[in-house]
Coordinates of C-alpha atoms in Angstrom, one line a residue:
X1 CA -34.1 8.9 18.9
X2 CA -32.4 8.4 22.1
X3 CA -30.8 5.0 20.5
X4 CA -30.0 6.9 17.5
X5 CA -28.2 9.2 19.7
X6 CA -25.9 7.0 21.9
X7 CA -24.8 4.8 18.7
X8 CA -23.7 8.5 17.5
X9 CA -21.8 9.5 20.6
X10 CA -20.2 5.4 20.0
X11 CA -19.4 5.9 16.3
X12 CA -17.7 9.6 17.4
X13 CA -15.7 8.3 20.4
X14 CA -14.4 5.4 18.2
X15 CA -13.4 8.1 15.8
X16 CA -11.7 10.1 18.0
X17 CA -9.8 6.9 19.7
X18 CA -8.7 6.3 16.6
X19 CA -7.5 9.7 15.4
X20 CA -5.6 10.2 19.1
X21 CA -4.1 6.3 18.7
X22 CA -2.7 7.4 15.2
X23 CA -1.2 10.7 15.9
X24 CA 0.5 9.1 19.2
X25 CA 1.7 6.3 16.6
X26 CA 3.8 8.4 14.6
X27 CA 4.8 9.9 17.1
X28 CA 6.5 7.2 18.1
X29 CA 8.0 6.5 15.0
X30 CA 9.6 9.7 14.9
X31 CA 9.9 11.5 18.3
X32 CA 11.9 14.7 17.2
X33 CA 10.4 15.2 13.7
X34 CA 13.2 13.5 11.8
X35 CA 13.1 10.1 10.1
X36 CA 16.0 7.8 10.7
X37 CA 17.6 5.5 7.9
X38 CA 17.5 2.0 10.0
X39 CA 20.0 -0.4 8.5
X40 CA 19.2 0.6 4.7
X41 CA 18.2 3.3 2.3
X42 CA 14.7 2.7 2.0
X43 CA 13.3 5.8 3.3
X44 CA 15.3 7.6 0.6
X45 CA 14.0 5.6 -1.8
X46 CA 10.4 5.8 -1.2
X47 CA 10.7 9.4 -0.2
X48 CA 11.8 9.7 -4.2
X49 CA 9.0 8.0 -5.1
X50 CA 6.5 10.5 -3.7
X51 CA 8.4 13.4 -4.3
X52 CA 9.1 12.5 -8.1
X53 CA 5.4 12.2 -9.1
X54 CA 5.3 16.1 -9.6
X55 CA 3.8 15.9 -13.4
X56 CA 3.3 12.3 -13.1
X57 CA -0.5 12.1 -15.1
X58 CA 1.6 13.3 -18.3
X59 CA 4.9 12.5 -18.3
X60 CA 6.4 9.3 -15.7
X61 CA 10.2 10.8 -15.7
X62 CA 11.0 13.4 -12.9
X63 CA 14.6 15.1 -13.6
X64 CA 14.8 16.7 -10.5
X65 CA 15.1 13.7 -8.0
X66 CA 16.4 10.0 -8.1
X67 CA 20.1 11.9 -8.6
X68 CA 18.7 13.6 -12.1
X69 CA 19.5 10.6 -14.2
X70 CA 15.5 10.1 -15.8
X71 CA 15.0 7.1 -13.5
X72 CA 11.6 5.8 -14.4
X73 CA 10.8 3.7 -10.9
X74 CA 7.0 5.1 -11.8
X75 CA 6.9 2.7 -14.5
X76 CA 8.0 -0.2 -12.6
X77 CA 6.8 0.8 -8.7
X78 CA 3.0 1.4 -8.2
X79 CA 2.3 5.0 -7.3
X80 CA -1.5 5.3 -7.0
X81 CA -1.6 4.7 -3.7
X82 CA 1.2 6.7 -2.7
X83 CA 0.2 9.9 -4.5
X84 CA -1.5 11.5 -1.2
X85 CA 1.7 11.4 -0.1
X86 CA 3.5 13.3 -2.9
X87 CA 1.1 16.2 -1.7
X88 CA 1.1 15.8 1.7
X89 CA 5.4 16.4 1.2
X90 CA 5.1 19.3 -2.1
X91 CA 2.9 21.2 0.8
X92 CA 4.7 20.5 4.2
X93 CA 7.6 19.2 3.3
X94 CA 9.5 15.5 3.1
X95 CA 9.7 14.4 6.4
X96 CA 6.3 16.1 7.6
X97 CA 4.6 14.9 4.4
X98 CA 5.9 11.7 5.3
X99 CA 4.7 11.8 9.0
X100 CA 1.0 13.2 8.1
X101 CA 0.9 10.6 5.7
X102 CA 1.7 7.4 8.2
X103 CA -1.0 9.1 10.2
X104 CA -3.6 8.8 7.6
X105 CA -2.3 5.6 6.7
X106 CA -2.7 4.3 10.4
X107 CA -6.6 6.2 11.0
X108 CA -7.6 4.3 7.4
X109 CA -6.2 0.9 8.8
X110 CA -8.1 1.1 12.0
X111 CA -11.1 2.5 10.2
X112 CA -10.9 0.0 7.3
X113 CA -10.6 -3.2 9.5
X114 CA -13.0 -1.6 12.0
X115 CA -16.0 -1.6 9.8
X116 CA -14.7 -4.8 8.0
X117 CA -14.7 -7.0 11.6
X118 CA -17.9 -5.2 12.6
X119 CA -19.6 -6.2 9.1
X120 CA -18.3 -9.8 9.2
X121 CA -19.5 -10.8 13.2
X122 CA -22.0 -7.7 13.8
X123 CA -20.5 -6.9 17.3
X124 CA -18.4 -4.0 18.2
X125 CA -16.6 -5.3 20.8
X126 CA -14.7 -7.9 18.1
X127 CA -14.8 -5.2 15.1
X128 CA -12.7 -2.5 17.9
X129 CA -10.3 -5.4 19.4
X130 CA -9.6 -6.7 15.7
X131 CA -8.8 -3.0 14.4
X132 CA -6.7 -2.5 17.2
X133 CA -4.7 -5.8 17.1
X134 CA -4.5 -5.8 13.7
X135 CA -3.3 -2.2 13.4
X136 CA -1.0 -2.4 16.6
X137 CA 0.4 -6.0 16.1
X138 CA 4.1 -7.1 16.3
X139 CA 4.1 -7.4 12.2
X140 CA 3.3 -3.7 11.5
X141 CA 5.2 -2.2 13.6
X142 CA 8.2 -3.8 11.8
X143 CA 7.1 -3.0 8.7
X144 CA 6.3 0.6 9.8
X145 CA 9.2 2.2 12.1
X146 CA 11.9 -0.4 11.0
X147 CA 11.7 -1.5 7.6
X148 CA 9.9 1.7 6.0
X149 CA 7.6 -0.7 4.0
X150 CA 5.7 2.0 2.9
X151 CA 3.8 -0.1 0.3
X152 CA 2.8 -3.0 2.8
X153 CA 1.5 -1.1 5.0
X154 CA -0.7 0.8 2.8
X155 CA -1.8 -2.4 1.7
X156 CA -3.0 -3.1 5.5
X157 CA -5.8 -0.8 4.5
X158 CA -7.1 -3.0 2.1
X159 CA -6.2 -6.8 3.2
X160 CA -9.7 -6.9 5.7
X161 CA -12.2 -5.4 3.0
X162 CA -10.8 -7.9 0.6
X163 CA -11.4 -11.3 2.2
X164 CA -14.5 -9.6 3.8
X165 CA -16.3 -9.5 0.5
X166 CA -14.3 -12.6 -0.9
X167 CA -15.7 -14.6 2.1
X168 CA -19.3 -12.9 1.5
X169 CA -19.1 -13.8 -2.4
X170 CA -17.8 -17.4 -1.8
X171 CA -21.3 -17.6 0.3
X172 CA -22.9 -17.1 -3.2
X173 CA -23.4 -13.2 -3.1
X174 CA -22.4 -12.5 -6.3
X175 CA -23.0 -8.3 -5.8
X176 CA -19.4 -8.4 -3.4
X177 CA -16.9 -9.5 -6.8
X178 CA -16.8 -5.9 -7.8
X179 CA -15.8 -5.3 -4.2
X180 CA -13.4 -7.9 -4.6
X181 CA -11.9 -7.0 -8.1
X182 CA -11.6 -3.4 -6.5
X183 CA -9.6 -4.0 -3.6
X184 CA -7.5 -6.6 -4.9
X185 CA -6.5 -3.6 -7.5
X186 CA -5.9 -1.4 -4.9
X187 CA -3.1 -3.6 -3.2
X188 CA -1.8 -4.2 -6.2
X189 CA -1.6 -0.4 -6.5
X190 CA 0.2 0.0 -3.1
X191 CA 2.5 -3.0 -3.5
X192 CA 3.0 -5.8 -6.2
X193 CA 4.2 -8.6 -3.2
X194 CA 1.4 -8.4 -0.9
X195 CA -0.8 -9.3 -4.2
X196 CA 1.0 -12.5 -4.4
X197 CA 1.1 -13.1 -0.3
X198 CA -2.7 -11.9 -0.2
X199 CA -3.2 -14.6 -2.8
X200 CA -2.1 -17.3 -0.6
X201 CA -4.5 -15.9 1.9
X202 CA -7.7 -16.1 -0.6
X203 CA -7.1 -20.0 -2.1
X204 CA -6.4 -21.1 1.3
X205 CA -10.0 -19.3 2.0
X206 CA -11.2 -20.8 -1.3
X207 CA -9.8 -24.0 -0.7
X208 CA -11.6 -24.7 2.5
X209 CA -15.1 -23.5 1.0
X210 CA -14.6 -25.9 -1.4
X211 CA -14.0 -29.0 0.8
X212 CA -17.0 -27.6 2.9
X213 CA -19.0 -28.1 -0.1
X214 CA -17.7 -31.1 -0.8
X215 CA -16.1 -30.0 -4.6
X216 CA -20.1 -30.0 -5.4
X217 CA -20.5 -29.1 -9.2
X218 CA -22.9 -26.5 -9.3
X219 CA -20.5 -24.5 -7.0
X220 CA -17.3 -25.6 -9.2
X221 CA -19.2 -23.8 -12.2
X222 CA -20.2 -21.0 -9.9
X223 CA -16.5 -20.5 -8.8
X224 CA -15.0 -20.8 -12.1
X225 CA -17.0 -18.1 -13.8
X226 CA -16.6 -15.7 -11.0
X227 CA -12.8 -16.5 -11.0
X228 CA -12.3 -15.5 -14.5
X229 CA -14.8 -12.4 -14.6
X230 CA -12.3 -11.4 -11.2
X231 CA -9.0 -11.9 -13.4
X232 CA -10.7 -10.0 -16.5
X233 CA -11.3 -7.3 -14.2
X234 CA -8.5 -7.1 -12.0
X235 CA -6.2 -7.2 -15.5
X236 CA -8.4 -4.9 -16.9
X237 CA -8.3 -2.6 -13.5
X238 CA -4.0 -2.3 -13.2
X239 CA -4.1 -2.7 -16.8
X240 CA -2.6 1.3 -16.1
X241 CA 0.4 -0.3 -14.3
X242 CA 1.5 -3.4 -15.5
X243 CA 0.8 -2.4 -19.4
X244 CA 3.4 0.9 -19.6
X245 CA 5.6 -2.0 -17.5
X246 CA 6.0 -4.8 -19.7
X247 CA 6.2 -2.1 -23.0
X248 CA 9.2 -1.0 -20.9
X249 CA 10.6 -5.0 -20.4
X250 CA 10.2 -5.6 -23.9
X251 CA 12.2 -2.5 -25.1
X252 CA 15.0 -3.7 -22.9
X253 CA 16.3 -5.2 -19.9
X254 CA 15.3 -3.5 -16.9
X255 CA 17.5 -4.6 -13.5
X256 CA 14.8 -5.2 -11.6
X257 CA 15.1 -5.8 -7.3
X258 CA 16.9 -9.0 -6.5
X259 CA 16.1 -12.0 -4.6
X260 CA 17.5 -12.7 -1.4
X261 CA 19.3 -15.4 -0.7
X262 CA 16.5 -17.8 1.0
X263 CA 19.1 -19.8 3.4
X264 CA 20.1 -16.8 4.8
X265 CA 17.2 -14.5 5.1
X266 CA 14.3 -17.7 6.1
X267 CA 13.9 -18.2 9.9
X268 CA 13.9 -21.4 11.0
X269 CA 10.5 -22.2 13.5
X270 CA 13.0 -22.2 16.5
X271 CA 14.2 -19.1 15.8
X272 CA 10.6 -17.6 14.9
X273 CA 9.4 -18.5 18.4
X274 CA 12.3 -17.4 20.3
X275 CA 12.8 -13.9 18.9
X276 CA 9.1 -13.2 19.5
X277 CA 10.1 -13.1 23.0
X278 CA 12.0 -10.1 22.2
X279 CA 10.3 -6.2 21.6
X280 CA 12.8 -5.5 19.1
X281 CA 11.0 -4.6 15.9
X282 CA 14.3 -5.4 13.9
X283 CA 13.8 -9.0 14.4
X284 CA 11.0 -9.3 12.4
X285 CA 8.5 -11.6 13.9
X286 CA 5.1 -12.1 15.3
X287 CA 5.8 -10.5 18.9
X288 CA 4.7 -12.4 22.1
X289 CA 1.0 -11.6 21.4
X290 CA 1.0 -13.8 18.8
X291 CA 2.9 -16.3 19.6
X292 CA 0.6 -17.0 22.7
X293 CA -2.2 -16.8 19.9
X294 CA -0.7 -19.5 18.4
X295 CA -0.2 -21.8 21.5
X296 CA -3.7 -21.0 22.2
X297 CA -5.3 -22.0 18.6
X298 CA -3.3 -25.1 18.8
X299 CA -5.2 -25.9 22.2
X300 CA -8.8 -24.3 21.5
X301 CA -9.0 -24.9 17.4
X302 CA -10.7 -28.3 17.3
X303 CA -12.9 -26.9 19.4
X304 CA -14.5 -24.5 17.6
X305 CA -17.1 -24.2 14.9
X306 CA -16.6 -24.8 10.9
X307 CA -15.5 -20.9 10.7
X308 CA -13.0 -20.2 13.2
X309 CA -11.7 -23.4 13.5
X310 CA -10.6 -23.2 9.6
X311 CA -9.0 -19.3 10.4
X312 CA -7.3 -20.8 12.9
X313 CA -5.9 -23.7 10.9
X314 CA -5.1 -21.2 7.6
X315 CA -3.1 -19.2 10.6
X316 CA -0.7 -21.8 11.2
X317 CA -0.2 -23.1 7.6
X318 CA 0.8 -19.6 6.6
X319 CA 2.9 -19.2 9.2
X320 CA 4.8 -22.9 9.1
X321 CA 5.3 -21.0 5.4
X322 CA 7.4 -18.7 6.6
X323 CA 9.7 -20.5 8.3
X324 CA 12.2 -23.3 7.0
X325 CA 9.7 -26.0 7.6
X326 CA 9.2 -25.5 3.9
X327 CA 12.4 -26.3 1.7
X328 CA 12.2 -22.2 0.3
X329 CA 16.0 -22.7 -1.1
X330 CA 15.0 -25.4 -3.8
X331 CA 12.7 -22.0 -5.0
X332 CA 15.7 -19.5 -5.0
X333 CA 16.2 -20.1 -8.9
X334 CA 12.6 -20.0 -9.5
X335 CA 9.5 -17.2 -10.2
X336 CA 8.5 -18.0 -6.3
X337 CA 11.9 -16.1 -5.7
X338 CA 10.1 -13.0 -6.7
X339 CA 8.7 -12.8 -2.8
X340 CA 11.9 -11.7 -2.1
X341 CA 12.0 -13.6 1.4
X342 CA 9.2 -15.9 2.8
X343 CA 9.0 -13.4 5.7
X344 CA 6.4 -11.6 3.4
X345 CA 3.8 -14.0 4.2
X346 CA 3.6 -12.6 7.9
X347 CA 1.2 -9.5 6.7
X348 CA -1.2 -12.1 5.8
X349 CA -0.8 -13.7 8.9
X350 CA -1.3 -11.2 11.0
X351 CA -4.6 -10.5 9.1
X352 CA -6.1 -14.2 10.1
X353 CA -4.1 -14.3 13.7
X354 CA -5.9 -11.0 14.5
X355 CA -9.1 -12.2 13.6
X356 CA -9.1 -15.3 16.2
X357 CA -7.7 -13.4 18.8
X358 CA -10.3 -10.8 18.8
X359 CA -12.6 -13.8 18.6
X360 CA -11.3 -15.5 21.4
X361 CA -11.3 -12.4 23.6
X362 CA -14.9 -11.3 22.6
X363 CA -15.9 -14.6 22.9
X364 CA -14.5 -14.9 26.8
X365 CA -15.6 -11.2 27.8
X366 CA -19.6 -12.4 26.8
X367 CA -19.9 -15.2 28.2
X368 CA -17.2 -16.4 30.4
X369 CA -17.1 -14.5 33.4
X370 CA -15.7 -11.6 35.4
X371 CA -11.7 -12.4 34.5
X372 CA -12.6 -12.6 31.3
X373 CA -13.6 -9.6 30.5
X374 CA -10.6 -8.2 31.8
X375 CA -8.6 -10.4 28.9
X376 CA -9.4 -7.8 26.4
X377 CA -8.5 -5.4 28.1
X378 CA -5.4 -6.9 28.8
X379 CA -4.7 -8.0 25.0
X380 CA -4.5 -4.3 24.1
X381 CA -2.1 -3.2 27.0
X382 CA 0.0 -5.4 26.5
X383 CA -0.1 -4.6 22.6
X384 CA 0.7 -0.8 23.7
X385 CA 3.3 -1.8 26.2
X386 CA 5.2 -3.9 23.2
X387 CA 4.9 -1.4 20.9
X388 CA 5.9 0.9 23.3
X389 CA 8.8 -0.6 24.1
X390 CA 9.6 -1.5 20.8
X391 CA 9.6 1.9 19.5
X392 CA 12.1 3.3 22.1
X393 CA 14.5 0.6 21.6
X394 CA 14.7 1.9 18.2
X395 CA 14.9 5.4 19.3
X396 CA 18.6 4.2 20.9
X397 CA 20.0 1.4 18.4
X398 CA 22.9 2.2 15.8
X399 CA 21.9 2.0 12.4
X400 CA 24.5 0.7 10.0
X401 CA 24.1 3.7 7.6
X402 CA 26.6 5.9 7.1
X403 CA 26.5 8.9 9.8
X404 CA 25.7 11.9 7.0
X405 CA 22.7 9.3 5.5
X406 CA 20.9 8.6 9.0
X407 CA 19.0 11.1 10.0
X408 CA 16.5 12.7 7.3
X409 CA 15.3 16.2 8.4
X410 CA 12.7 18.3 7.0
X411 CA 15.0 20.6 5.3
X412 CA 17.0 17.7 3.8
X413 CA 15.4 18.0 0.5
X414 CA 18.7 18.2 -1.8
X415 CA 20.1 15.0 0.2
X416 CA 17.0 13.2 -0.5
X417 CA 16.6 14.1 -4.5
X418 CA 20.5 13.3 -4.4
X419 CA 19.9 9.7 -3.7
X420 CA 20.1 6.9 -6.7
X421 CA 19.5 2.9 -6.6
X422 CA 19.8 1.1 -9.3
X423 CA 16.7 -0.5 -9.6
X424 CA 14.7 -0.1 -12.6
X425 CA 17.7 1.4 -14.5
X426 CA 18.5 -0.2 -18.1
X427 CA 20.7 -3.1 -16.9
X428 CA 23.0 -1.6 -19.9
X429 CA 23.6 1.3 -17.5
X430 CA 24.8 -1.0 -14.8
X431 CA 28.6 -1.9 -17.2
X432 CA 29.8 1.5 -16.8
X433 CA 27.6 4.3 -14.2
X434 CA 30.6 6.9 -15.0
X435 CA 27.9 7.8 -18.0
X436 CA 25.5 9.4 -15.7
X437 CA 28.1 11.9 -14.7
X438 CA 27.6 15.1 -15.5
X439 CA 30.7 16.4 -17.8
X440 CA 31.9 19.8 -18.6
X441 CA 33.6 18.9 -22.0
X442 CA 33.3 16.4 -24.5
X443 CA 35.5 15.6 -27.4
X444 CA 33.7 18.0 -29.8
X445 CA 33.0 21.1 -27.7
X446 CA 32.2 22.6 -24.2
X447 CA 28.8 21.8 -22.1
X448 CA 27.5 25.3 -20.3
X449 CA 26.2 24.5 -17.0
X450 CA 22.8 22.3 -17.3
X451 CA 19.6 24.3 -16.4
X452 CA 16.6 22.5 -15.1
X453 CA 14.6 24.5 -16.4
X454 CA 11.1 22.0 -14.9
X455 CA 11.1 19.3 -13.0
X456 CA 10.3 16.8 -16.0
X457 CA 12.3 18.5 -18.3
X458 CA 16.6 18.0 -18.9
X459 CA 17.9 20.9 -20.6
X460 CA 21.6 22.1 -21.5
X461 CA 23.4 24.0 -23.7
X462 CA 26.2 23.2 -25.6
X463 CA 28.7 24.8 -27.9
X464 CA 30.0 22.8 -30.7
X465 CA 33.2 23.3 -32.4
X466 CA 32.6 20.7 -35.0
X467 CA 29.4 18.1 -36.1
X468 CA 29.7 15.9 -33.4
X469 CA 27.7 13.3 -31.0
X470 CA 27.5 13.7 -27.2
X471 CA 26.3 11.0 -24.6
X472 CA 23.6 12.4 -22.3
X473 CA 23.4 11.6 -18.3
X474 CA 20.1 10.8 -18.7
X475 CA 18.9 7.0 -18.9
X476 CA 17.1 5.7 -22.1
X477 CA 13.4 4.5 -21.9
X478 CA 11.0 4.5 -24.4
X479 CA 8.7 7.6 -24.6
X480 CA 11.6 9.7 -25.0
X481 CA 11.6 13.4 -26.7
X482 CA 14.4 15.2 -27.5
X483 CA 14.8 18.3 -29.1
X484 CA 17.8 20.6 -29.8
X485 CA 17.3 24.2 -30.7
X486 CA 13.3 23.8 -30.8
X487 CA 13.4 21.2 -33.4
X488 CA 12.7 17.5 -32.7
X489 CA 15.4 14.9 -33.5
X490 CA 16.2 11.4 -32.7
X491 CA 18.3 9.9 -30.0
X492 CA 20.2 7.0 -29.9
X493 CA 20.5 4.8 -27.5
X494 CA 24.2 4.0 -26.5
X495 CA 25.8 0.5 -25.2
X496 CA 24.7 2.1 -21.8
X497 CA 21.9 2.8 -21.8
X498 CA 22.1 6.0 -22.1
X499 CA 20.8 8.9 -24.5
X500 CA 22.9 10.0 -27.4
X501 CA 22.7 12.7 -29.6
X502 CA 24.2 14.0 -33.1
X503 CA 25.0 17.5 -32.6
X504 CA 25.3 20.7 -35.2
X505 CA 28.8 23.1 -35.2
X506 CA 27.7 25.8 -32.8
X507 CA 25.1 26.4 -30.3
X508 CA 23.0 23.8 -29.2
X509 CA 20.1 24.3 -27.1
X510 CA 19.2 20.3 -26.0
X511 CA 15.8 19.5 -24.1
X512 CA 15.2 16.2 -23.1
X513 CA 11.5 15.1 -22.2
X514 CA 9.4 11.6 -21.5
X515 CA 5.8 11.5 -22.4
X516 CA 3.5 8.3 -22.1
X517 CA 3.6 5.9 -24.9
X518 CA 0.4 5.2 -27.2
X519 CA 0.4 1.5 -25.2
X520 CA 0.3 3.6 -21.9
X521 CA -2.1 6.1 -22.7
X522 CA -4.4 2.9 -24.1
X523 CA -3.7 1.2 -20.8
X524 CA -4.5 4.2 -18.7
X525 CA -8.0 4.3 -21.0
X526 CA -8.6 0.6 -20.3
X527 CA -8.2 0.6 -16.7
X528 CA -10.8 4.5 -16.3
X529 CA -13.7 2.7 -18.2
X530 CA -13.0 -1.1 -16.1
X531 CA -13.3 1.6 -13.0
X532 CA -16.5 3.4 -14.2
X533 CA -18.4 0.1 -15.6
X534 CA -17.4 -1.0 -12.4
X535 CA -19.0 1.7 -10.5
X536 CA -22.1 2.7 -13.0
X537 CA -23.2 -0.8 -12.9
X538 CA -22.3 -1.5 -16.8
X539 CA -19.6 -4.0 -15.7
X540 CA -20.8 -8.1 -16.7
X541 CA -21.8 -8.3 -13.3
X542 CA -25.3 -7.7 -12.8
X543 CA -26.7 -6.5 -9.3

């Protein structure tokens, strides 16, 4: 009882560590309750994306944000993951729906790779250092207070879980490739490019199971039809994304984000170890805790056993990948160009990095004396004392965005829904944007003022003098219902992109909707029943 007890009292003071370390954290991130634009529009962006999801289970379209055009960046952008947030800012507000939100996001990352580490070494020591430098490290923090990349970081929550129960079923437990199908849907839900970087991260895994095993047959067959039961699943699982997606691509051309420019954007090794001197979060880099990680593995790595010796070797493949060491320009005209910039590849980094630094430190304070046991200790302070540091120099640095566009406040809720990118529009729409200006006249008549009358919903009035045709503001995607004076007609899709329709002499009452497809709906269907088989123990998997 006693025992019972003090594990109790452990398990609640962990709790409340983590709860006071991810309040303080976002507090850091925004000191005076207002979220700062840091050398791009991102925050607007992604601020649109939680606040258009308003009617988002029926209809993917919001009219009232993204400028009012009908941009459909729900059809192309994963939003399951995100939709917490679109409550957290309908009930308290943008900027403090944004802010509770990075808090829970923070308290689920500690949690998550809390009970991951403890489940994969059974000591608490390594599972609390791991959370903690994982959570905390140089690579986060970037991605958190300077980049706003709200979907990689979500996907933090999920990375440990993942290659916890991809390492357990590549031991032959054949129960953890639900697990595995599961969260390998979920970061595909918070962020299509940390699928393909968290990829990397499980054949390099794979890949040195399988030399362990010497490439032995029986496990080849074993492998193989767990592989393709994990793609059937995983295709069947975001079948609810990716089908309503490539309905959308086939209708038309979407201008989807561009590539960087890889000479410009890839760090060259030299550079990657002398900016992680720095505290600067807008350098992007590993941070000095890592980089003395990485001195250290390349000292201590042939030294240890099969397991940590290959995280530490999978650690320094995936990070030579991010730097120019690999030719990345010869790839800028290739699919691999859809990473965007190799930099990507230092999430999954972090993950492995993390993992042999809280070995090596819980390692040293068991059985290696008095000064180490203080290393630990040390790790995380000097962790706190980066990020620290790293947080205030942002507090002080000039962003490059214009002076009305930097600071984001929680009553800014007109200057947020005001914001439009281009991304995801009908590339049509990209030869002449003056289409998605609202007009008072029009050769055959005179527009009253447009009404938003609901949030997915574009509705106008317009008197017409003669039978005539009027272009809409509103971009074209299929699923589109338009009706004008209660009864449905068809729209037309102009050399813009744009909606177009033939209009009556007189008054014309014009409503403007998007509902799901039948492919959609069918997708949406596919990906419930994958979920429940998965859950109700129906799925081919057999416990």
């Amino acid at each position: 009882m006693v025992k019972v007890i003090k594990k109790n009292n452990k398990l609640i003071g962990i709790i409340i560590l983590f709860v006071v370390l991810s309040i303080f954290y976002t507090y850091l991130m925004a000191p005076q309750h207002t979220l700062i634009a840091r050398d791009s529009l991102d925050g607007y962006f992604h601020l649109n994306r939680a606040l258009s999801l308003r009617h988002i289970w029926y209809s993917p379209i919001n009219f009232d944000d993204w400028g009012g055009v009908g941009n459909a960046t729900a059809l192309f952008y994963p939003w399951l993951t995100i939709y917490p947030m679109h409550l957290l800012t309908v009930i308290f507000g943008p900027v403090s729906g944004f802010l509770l939100f990075l808090t829970l996001v923070t308290f689920l990352t500690l949690v998550s790779s809390y009970i991951s580490a403890i489940k994969f070494s059974g000591e608490q020591l390594f599972g609390i250092l791991f959370a903690l430098i994982y959570t905390f490290s140089f690579i986060r923090n970037s991605s958190v207070m300077y980049r706003w990349g709200v979907g990689e970081y979500i996907a933090y929550i999920f990375i440990p879980p993942l290659f916890l129960c991809f390492y357990n079923l590549l031991r032959q437990r054949p129960k953890q490739l639900r697990w595995v199908i599961i969260f390998f849907s979920l970061i595909l839900y918070s962020h299509v490019l940390s699928v393909v970087t968290t990829s990397v991260g499980l054949c390099c895994v794979l890949f040195s199971f399988l030399v362990q095993k010497k490439f032995n047959r029986t496990y080849l067959i074993y492998i193989t039809k767990k592989f393709l039961l994990f793609v059937a699943g995983c295709l069947t699982m975001t079948m609810t994304y990716w089908g309503p997606m490539l309905e959308q691509k086939r209708f038309q051309t979407i201008n989807m984000p561009q590539p960087f420019d890889f000479k410009q954007v890839t760090k060259s090794l030299e550079q990657l170890i002398r900016y992680s001197f720095s505290s600067d979060f807008r350098t992007y880099t590993i941070g000095i805790v890592f980089l003395s990680t990485v001195v250290i593995i390349l000292m201590t790595v042939w030294l240890e056993k099969t397991l940590y010796r290959t995280i530490g070797i999978i650690s320094l493949v995936i990070l030579i990948m991010t730097t120019t060491v690999i030719p990345w320009w010869a790839f800028q005209q290739t699919p691999v160009s859809i990473i965007q910039y190799p930099g990507r590849f230092l999430n999954i980094f972090c993950f492995f990095v993390a993992l042999y630094l809280a070995h090596l430190c819980s390692v040293g304070a068991k059985y290696m004396g008095k000064f180490w046991s203080l290393v630990p200790s040390l790790v995380i302070i000097i962790l706190m004392i980066t990020l620290i540091s790293g947080a205030k120099i942002l507090w002080h640095a000039q962003t490059s965005v214009s002076p009305e566009l930097s600071v984001i406040r929680n009553n800014d809720l007109n200057k947020i829904k005001r914001f439009r990118q281009k991304d995801y529009y009908p590339k049509a729409a990209l030869l002449n944007t003056e289409h998605l200006i609202v007009k008072k006249e029009y050769n055959g008549g005179q527009i009253k003022p447009i009404r938003i009358i609901s949030k997915d919903h574009f509705k106008m009035t317009v008197k017409s003098t003669e039978n005539s045709k009027i272009e809409l503001p509103i971009l074209y995607y299929k699923g589109i219902i338009t009706r004008i004076n209660n009864q449905n007609t068809i729209p037309d899709r102009t050399k813009f992109g744009t909606v177009s329709l033939n209009l009556k002499k007189g008054i014309n009452q014009i409503d403007v909707s998007y509902r799901y497809t039948v492919i959609a709906k069918i997708s949406f269907l596919i990906s419930f029943l994958t979920v429940f088989c998965l859950f109700s123990n129906q799925f081919i998997i057999k416990e």
